[in-house]
Coordinates of C-alpha atoms in Angstrom, one line a residue:
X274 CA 103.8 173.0 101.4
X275 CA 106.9 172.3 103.3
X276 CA 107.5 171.1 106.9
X277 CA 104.4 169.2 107.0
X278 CA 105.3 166.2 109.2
X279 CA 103.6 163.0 107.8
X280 CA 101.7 161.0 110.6
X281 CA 99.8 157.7 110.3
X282 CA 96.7 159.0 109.6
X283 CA 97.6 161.7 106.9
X284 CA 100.2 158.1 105.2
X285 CA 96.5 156.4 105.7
X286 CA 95.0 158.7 103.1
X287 CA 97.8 159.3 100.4
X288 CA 97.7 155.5 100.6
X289 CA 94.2 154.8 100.1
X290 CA 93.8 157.6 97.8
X291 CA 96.0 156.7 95.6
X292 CA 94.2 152.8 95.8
X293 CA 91.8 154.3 94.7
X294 CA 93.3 155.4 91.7
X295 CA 93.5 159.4 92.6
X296 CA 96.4 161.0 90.2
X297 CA 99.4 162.3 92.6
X298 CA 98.5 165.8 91.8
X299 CA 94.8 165.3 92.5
X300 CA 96.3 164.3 96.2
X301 CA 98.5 167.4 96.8
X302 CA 95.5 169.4 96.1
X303 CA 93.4 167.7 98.5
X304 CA 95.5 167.1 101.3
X305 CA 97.6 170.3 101.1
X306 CA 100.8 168.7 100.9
X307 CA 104.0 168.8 98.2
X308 CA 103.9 166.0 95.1
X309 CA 107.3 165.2 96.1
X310 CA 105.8 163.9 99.6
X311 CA 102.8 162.2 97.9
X312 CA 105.0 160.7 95.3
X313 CA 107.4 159.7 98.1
X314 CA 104.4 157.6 100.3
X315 CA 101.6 156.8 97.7
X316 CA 103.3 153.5 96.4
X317 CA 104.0 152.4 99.8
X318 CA 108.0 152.1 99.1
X319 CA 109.0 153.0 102.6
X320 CA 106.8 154.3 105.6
X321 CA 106.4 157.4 108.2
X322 CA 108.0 155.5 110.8
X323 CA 111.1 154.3 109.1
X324 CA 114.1 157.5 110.4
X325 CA 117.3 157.1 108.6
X326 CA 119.8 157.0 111.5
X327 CA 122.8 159.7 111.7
X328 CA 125.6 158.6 110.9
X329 CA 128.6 160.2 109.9
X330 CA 132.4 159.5 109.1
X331 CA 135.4 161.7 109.5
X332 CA 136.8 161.7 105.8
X333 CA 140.2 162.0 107.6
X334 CA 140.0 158.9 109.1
X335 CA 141.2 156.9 106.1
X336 CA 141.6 153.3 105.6
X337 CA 145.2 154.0 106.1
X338 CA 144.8 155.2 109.2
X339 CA 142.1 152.4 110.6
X340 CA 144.9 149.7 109.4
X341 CA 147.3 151.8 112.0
X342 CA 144.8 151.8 114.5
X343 CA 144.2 147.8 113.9
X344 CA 147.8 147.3 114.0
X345 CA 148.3 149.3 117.5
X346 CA 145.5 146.9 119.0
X347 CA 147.1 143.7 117.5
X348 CA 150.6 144.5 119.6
X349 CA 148.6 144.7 122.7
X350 CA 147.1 141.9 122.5
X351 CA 150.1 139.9 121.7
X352 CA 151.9 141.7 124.3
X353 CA 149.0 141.2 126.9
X354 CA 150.1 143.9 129.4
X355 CA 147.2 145.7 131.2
X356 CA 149.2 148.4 132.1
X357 CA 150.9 148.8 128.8
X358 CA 148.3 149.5 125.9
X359 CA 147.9 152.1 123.0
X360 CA 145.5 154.9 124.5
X361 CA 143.7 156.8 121.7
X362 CA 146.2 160.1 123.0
X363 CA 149.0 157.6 122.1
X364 CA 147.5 156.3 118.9
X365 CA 146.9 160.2 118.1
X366 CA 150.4 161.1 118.7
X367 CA 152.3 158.4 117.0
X368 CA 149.9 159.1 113.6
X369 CA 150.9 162.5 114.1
X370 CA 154.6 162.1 114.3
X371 CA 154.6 158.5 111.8
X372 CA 151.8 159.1 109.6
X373 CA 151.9 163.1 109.3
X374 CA 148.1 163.0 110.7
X375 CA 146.8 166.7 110.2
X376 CA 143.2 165.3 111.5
X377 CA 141.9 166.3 115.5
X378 CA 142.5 164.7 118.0
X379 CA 138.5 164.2 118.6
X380 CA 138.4 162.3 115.6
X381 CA 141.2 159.6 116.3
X382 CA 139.2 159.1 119.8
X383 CA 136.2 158.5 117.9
X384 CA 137.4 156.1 115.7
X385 CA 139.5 154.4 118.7
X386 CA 136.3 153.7 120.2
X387 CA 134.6 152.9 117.4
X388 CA 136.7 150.2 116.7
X389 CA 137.9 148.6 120.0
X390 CA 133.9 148.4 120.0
X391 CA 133.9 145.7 117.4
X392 CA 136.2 143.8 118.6
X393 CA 134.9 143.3 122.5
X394 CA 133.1 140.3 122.9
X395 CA 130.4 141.0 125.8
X396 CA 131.0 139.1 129.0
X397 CA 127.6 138.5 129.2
X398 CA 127.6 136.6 126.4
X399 CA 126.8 132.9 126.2
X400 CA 126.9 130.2 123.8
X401 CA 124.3 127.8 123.7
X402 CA 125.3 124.4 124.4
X403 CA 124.3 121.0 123.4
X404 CA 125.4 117.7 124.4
X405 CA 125.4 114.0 123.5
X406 CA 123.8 111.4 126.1
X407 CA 126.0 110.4 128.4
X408 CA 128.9 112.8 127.7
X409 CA 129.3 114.7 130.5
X410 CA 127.8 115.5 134.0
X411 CA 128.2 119.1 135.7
X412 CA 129.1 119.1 139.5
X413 CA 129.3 122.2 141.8
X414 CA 128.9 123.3 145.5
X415 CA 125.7 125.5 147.3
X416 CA 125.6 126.4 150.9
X417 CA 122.4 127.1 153.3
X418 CA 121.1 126.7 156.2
X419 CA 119.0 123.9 157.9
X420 CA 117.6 122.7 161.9
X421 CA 119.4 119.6 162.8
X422 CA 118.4 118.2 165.8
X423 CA 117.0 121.6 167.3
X424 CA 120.4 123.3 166.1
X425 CA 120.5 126.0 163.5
X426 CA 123.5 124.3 161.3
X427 CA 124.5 126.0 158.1
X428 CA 125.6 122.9 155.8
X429 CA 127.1 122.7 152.1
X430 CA 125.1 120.3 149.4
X431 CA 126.7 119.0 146.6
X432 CA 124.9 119.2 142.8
X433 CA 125.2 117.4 140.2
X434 CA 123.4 117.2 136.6
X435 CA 123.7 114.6 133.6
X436 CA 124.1 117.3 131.0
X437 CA 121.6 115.8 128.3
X438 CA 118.6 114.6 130.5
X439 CA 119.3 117.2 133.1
X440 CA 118.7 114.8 135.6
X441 CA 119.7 116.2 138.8
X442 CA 121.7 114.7 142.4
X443 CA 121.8 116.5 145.2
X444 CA 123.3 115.6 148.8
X445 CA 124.0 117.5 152.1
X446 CA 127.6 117.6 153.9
X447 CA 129.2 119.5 156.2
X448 CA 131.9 120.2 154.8
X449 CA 133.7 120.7 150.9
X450 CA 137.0 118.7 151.9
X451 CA 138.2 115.5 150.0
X452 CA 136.2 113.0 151.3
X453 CA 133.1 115.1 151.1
X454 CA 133.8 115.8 147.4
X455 CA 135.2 111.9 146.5
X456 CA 131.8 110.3 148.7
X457 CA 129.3 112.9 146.8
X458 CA 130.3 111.6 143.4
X459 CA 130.8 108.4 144.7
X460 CA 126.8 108.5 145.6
X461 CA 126.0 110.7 142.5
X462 CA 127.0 107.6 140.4
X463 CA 125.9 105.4 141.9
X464 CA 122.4 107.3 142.1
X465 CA 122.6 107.9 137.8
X466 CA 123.7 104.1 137.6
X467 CA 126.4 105.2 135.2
X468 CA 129.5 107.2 134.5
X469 CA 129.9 109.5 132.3
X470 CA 133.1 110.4 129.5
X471 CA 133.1 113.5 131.5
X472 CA 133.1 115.4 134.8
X473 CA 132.8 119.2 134.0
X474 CA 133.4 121.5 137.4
X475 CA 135.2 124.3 139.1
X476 CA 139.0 124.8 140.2
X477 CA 137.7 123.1 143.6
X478 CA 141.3 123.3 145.7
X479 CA 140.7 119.8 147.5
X480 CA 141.0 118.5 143.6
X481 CA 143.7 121.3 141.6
X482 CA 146.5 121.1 142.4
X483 CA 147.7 124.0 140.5
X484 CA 146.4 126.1 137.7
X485 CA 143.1 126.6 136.5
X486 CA 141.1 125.8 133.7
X487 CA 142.8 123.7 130.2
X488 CA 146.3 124.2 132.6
X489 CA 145.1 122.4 135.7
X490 CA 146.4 119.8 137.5
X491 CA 144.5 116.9 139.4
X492 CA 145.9 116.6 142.9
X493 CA 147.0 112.7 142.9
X494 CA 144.0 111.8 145.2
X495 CA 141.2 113.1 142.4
X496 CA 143.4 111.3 139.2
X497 CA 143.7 108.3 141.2
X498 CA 139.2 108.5 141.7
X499 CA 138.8 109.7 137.9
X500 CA 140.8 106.9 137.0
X501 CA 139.3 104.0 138.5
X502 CA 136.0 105.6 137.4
X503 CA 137.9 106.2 133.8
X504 CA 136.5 109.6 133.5
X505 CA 138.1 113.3 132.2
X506 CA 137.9 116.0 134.0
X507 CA 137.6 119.7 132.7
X508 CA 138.2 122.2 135.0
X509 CA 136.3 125.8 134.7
X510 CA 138.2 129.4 133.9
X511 CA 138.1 131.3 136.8
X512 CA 134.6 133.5 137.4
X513 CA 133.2 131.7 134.6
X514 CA 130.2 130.1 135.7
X515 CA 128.5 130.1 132.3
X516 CA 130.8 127.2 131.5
X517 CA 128.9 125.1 133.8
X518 CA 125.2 126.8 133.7
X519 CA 123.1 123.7 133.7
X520 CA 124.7 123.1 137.5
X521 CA 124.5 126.4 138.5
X522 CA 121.0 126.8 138.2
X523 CA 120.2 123.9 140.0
X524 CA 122.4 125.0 143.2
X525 CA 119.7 127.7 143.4
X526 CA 116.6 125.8 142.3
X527 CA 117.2 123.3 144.6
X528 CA 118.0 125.4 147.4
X529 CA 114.9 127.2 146.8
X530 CA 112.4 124.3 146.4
X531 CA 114.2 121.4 148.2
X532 CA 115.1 123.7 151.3
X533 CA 112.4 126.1 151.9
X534 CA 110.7 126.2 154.1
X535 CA 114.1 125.5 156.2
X536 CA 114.0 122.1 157.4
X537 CA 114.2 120.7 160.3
X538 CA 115.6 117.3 161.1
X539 CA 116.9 114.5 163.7
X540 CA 120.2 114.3 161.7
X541 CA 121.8 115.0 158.4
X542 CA 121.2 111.3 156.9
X543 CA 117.4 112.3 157.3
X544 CA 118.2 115.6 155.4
X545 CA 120.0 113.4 152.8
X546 CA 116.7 111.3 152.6
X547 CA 114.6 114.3 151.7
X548 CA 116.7 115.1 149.4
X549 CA 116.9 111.9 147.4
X550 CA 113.4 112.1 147.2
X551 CA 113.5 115.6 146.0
X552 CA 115.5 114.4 143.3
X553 CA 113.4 111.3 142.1
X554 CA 110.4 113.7 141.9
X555 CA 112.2 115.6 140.2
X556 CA 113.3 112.9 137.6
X557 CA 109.3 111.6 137.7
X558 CA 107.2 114.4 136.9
X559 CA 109.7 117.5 135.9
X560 CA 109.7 118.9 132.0
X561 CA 112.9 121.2 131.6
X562 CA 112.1 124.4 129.3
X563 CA 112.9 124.2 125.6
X564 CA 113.3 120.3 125.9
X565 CA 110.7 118.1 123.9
X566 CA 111.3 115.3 126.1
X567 CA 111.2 114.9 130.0
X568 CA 113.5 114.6 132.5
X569 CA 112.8 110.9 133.2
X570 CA 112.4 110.0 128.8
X571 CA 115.7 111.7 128.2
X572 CA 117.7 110.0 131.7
X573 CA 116.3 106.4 130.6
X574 CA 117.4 106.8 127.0
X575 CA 121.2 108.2 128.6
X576 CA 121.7 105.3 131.2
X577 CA 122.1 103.9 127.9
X578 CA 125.6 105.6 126.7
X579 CA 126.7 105.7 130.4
X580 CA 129.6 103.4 131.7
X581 CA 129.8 100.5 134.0
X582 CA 130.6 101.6 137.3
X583 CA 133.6 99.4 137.9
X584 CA 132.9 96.3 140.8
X585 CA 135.6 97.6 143.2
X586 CA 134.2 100.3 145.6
X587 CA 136.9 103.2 145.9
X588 CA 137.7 104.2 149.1
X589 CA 136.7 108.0 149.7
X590 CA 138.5 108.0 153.1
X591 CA 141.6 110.0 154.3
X592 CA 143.1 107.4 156.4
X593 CA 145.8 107.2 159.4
X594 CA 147.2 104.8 161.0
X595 CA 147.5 106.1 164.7
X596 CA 148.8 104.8 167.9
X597 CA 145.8 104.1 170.6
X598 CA 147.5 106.7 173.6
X599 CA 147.0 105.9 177.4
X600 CA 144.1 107.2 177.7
X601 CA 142.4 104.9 175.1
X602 CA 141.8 107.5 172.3
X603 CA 143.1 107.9 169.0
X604 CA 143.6 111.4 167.3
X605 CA 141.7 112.4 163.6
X606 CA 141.4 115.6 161.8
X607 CA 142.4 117.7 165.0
X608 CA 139.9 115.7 167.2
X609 CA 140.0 112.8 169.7
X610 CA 137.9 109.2 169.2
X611 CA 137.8 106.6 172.2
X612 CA 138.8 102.6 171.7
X613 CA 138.5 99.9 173.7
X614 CA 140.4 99.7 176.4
X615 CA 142.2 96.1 175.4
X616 CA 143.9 98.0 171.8
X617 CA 145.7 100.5 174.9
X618 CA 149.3 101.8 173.2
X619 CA 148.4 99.4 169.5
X620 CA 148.6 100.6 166.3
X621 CA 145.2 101.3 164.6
X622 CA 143.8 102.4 161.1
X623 CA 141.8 105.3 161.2
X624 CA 139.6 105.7 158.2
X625 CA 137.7 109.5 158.1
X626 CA 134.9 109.9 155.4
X627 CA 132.8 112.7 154.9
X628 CA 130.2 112.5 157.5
X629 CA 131.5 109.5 159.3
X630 CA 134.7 107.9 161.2
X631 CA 135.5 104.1 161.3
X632 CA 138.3 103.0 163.9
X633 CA 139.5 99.5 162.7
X634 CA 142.1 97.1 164.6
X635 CA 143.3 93.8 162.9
X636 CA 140.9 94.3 160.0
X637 CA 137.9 94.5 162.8
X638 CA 135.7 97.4 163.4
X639 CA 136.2 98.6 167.0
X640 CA 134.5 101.7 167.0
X641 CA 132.4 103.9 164.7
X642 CA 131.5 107.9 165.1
X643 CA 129.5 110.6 163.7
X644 CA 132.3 112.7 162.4
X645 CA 133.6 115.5 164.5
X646 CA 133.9 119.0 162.8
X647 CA 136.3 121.8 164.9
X648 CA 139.1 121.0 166.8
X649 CA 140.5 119.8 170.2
X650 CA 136.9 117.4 170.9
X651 CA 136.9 114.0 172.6
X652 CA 133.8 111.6 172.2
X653 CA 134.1 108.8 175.1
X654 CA 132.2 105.6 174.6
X655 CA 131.3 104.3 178.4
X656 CA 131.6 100.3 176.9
X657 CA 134.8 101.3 176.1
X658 CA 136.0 102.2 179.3
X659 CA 133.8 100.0 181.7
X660 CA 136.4 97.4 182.4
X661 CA 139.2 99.5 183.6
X662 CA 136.4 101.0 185.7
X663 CA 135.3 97.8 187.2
X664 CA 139.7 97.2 188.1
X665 CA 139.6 101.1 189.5
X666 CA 136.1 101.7 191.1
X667 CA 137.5 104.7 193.0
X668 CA 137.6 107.3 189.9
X669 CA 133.9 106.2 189.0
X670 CA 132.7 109.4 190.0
X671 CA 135.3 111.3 188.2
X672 CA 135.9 109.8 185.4
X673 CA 135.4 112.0 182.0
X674 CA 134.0 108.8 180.1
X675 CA 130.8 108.4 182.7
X676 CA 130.7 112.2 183.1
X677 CA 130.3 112.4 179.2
X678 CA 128.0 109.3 178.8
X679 CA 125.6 109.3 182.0
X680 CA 122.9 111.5 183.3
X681 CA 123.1 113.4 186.1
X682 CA 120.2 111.1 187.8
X683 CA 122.2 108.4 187.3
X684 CA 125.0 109.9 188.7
X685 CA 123.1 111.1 192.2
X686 CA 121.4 107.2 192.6
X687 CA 124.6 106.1 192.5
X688 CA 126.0 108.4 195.3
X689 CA 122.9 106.8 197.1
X690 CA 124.4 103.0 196.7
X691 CA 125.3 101.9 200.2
X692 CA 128.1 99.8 198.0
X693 CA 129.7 103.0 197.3
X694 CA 132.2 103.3 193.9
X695 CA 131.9 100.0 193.5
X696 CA 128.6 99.3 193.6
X697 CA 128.1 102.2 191.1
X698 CA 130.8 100.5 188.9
X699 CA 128.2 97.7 188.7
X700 CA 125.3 99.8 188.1
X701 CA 127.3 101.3 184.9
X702 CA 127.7 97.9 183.9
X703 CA 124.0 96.9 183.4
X704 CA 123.7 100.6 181.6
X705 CA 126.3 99.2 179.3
X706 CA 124.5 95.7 178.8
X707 CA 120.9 97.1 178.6
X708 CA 120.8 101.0 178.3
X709 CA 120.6 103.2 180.6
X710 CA 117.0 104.5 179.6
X711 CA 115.5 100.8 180.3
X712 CA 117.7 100.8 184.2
X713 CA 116.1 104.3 185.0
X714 CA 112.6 102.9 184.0
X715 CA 113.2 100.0 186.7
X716 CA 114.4 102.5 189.0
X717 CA 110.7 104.1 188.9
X718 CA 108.7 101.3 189.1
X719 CA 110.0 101.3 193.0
X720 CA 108.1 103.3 195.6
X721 CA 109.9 107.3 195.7
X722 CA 111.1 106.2 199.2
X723 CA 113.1 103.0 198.8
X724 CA 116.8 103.3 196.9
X725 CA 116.5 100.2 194.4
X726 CA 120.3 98.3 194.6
X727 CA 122.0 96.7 191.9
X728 CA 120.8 93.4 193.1
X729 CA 117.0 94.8 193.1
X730 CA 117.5 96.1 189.5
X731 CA 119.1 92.9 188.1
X732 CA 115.8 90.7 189.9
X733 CA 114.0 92.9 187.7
X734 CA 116.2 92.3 184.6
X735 CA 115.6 88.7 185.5
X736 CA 119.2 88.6 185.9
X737 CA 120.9 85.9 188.0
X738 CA 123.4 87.8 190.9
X739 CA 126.8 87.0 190.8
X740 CA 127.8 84.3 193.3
X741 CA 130.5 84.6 196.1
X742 CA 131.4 81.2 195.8
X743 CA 134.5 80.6 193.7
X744 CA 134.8 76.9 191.9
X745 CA 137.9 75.7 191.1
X746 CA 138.3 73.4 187.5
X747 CA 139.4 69.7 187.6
X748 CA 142.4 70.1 185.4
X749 CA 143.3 66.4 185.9
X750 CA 140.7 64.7 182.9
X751 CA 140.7 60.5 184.3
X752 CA 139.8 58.3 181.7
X753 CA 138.2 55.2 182.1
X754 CA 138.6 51.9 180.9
X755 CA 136.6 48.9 179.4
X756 CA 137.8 45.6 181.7
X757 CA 136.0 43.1 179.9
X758 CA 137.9 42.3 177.2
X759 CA 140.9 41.5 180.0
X760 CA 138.4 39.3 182.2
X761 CA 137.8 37.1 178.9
X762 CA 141.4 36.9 178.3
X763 CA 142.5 35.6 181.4
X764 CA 139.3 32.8 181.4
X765 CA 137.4 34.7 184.2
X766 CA 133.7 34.5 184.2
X767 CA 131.8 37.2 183.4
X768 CA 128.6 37.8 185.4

């Protein structure tokens, strides 16, 4: 019987059947089928299932002809034109007219694809990696989006993962300049107690200076970092995220578990807080996948092979040394920063780090701000400006340094003061000495009906008023002298 298509159950029989010890042609006469299919199945050599896949090769296309076809491929590449390769029409043509082809066209395209086939490489691709204990850390940037003081802010945080314990570091900033990028691995090291041989990241442009990948070049503010931390860098390829895939899965584990639900904070050091925690948790009580060990086994065993962070502290900052203008303000990264009034028209170094700005005269720290991101801002410090107040009363009122600084309650007792601008300049002074939350507190322990003066609120402070009285100091010093010795010498009696 022919065309009798052999399923499981039917291969079940022949098999057992023949088990049993049934002759072949006792089988074909029982089941109904050919001794050439019984022979074929009853010893169990191959199986029902099992198809023989189609396959079939031009006989034109010779080994000859595949060598050509290699060859072609080979001047692309060294070539390395886009625009300029072998197409399988060309490879046809020039076979026809060098080789004396005779074979279709259909075939050569066949056989073109055939064989560019073998030699693509998927991009999908990946290698798995292992490294040593402290060898190498990846770093990399994530952006989302948290509350910070009541304010949707959208905010970058910076990753970065020892690559044999996969411990993990993560911090927020506001922005991926310099001195966001130097502070974050600044704190990462100092978070993994150790550096690393090895720094393993993207092209980031606040660190390249040119090229990508094995041909870039450190900008002289990241060589100058790397080397007082004596680490290498290796830049990334371009799109080629799989070089660094232990870091770029935790940019979206830990926006996923570290920042959801969105949080919301008083500022972005609390953020930063949270996430430090985050990350010790993480290091506690976290197993990765595939690894035998945990996080925090496989970290303590790397701290190990990681090197001594070096005893000088390298600073992150981009600083300037600016002049103090007339209005008592010094210019930064497109944004204005009050001084004291006394460092008017001086020279003063500006230091700008990531989240922060430090204003320093004469080695001393004058003033210190939360970092200003935009352009064309001014942030006035009343202190700063009280003096020159209390030498012109008259602009109290207008002045953008109390505008910025004071309430608008503040502002209306004032008005109130039967001393006028001055007496307001004097009420802005005790704000400056004590804060103005605690001088609006005195204000309400008085009835609604009586306007508490200066003099009322500093009886309160348990301040002593100034006096009108001026004293005068006794610059001529007198000083007196012992007679006695005198009255013995000249035989006088002493009494």
């Amino acid at each position: 019987m022919k065309g009798v298509i052999i399923e499981v159950d039917l291969y079940s029989q022949i098999r057992l059947l023949y088990t049993d010890g049934e002759s072949q042609r006792s089988i074909s006469k029982r089941l109904g089928i050919s001794r050439q299919t019984v022979k074929k199945y009853c010893e169990g050599g191959t199986h029902p299932d099992v198809r023989k896949s189609y396959s079939r090769t031009s006989d034109v296309i010779t080994s000859e002809i595949k060598t050509f076809m290699m060859d072609c491929f080979k001047h692309d590449k060294e070539e390395n034109l886009t625009k300029q390769k072998h197409s399988a029409k060309r490879i046809y043509d020039r076979l026809v007219s060098e080789k004396g082809f005779s074979g279709s066209y259909s075939a050569v395209r066949e056989a073109v694809r055939r064989l560019r086939a073998e030699q693509i490489i998927p991009v999908q691709a990946d290698m798995p990696l292992e490294y040593d204990p402290g060898d190498a850390i990846q770093i990399d940037w994530g952006e989302a989006t948290v509350y910070i003081d009541g304010k949707r802010t959208k905010i970058n945080f910076f990753c970065g993962r020892l690559c044999y314990s996969c411990d993990i570091f993560v911090q927020a900033y506001y922005s991926q300049n310099l001195e966001s990028f130097l502070e974050a691995q600044q704190h990462m090291l100092d978070y993994f107690k150790g550096v690393p041989k090895r720094l393993i990241f993207d092209n980031a442009k606040v660190a390249v200076r040119e090229g990508f990948g094995l041909h870039a070049k450190a900008t002289d503010g990241y060589k100058s970092f790397a080397a007082h931390y004596a680490f290498k860098t290796d830049f990334c390829n371009i799109a080629s995220g799989n070089e660094k895939g232990l870091v770029e899965n935790l940019v979206g584990y830990a926006r996923r578990n570290f920042l959801v639900p969105v949080p919301h904070v008083a500022s972005l050091g609390e953020l930063n807080q949270h996430l430090i925690k985050c990350c010790l948790d993480y290091r506690n009580k976290h197993n990765v996948q595939s690894r035998t060990q945990s996080v925090l086994t496989a970290y303590e065993e790397e701290w190990y092979y990681l090197k001594q962070i070096p005893q000088y502290r390298f600073d992150t900052s981009r600083t300037a040394s600016p002049i103090v203008s007339d209005y008592s303000t010094v210019r930064s990264d497109k944004n204005n920063y009050s001084v004291p009034i006394r460092c008017l028209r001086t020279t003063v170094t500006v230091k700008g780090y990531a989240n922060e700005v430090c204003i320093f005269y004469e080695g001393e720290v004058i003033a210190t701000y939360d970092r200003i991101y935009g352009s064309n801002r001014t942030e006035y410090r009343l202190e700063h400006y009280i003096d020159l107040l209390e030498r012109k009363p008259r602009c109290v009122f207008q002045a953008k340094p109390v505008r910025a600084n004071v309430t608008k309650e503040l502002l209306d007792w004032g008005r109130l003061l039967t001393g006028g601008n001055a007496e307001m300049v004097k009420l802005l002074r005790l704000c400056v000495d004590h804060g103005e939350e605690r001088i609006l507190s005195i204000k309400e322990q008085f009835p609604g009906n009586i306007i508490p003066s200066v003099d009322m609120v500093r009886a309160q402070l348990h301040e002593i008023p100034q006096s009108n009285v001026v004293y005068f100091k006794n610059e001529v010093e007198i000083t007196t002298t012992d007679l006695t010795r005198y009255d013995e010498k000249c035989g006088l009696a002493v009494r």
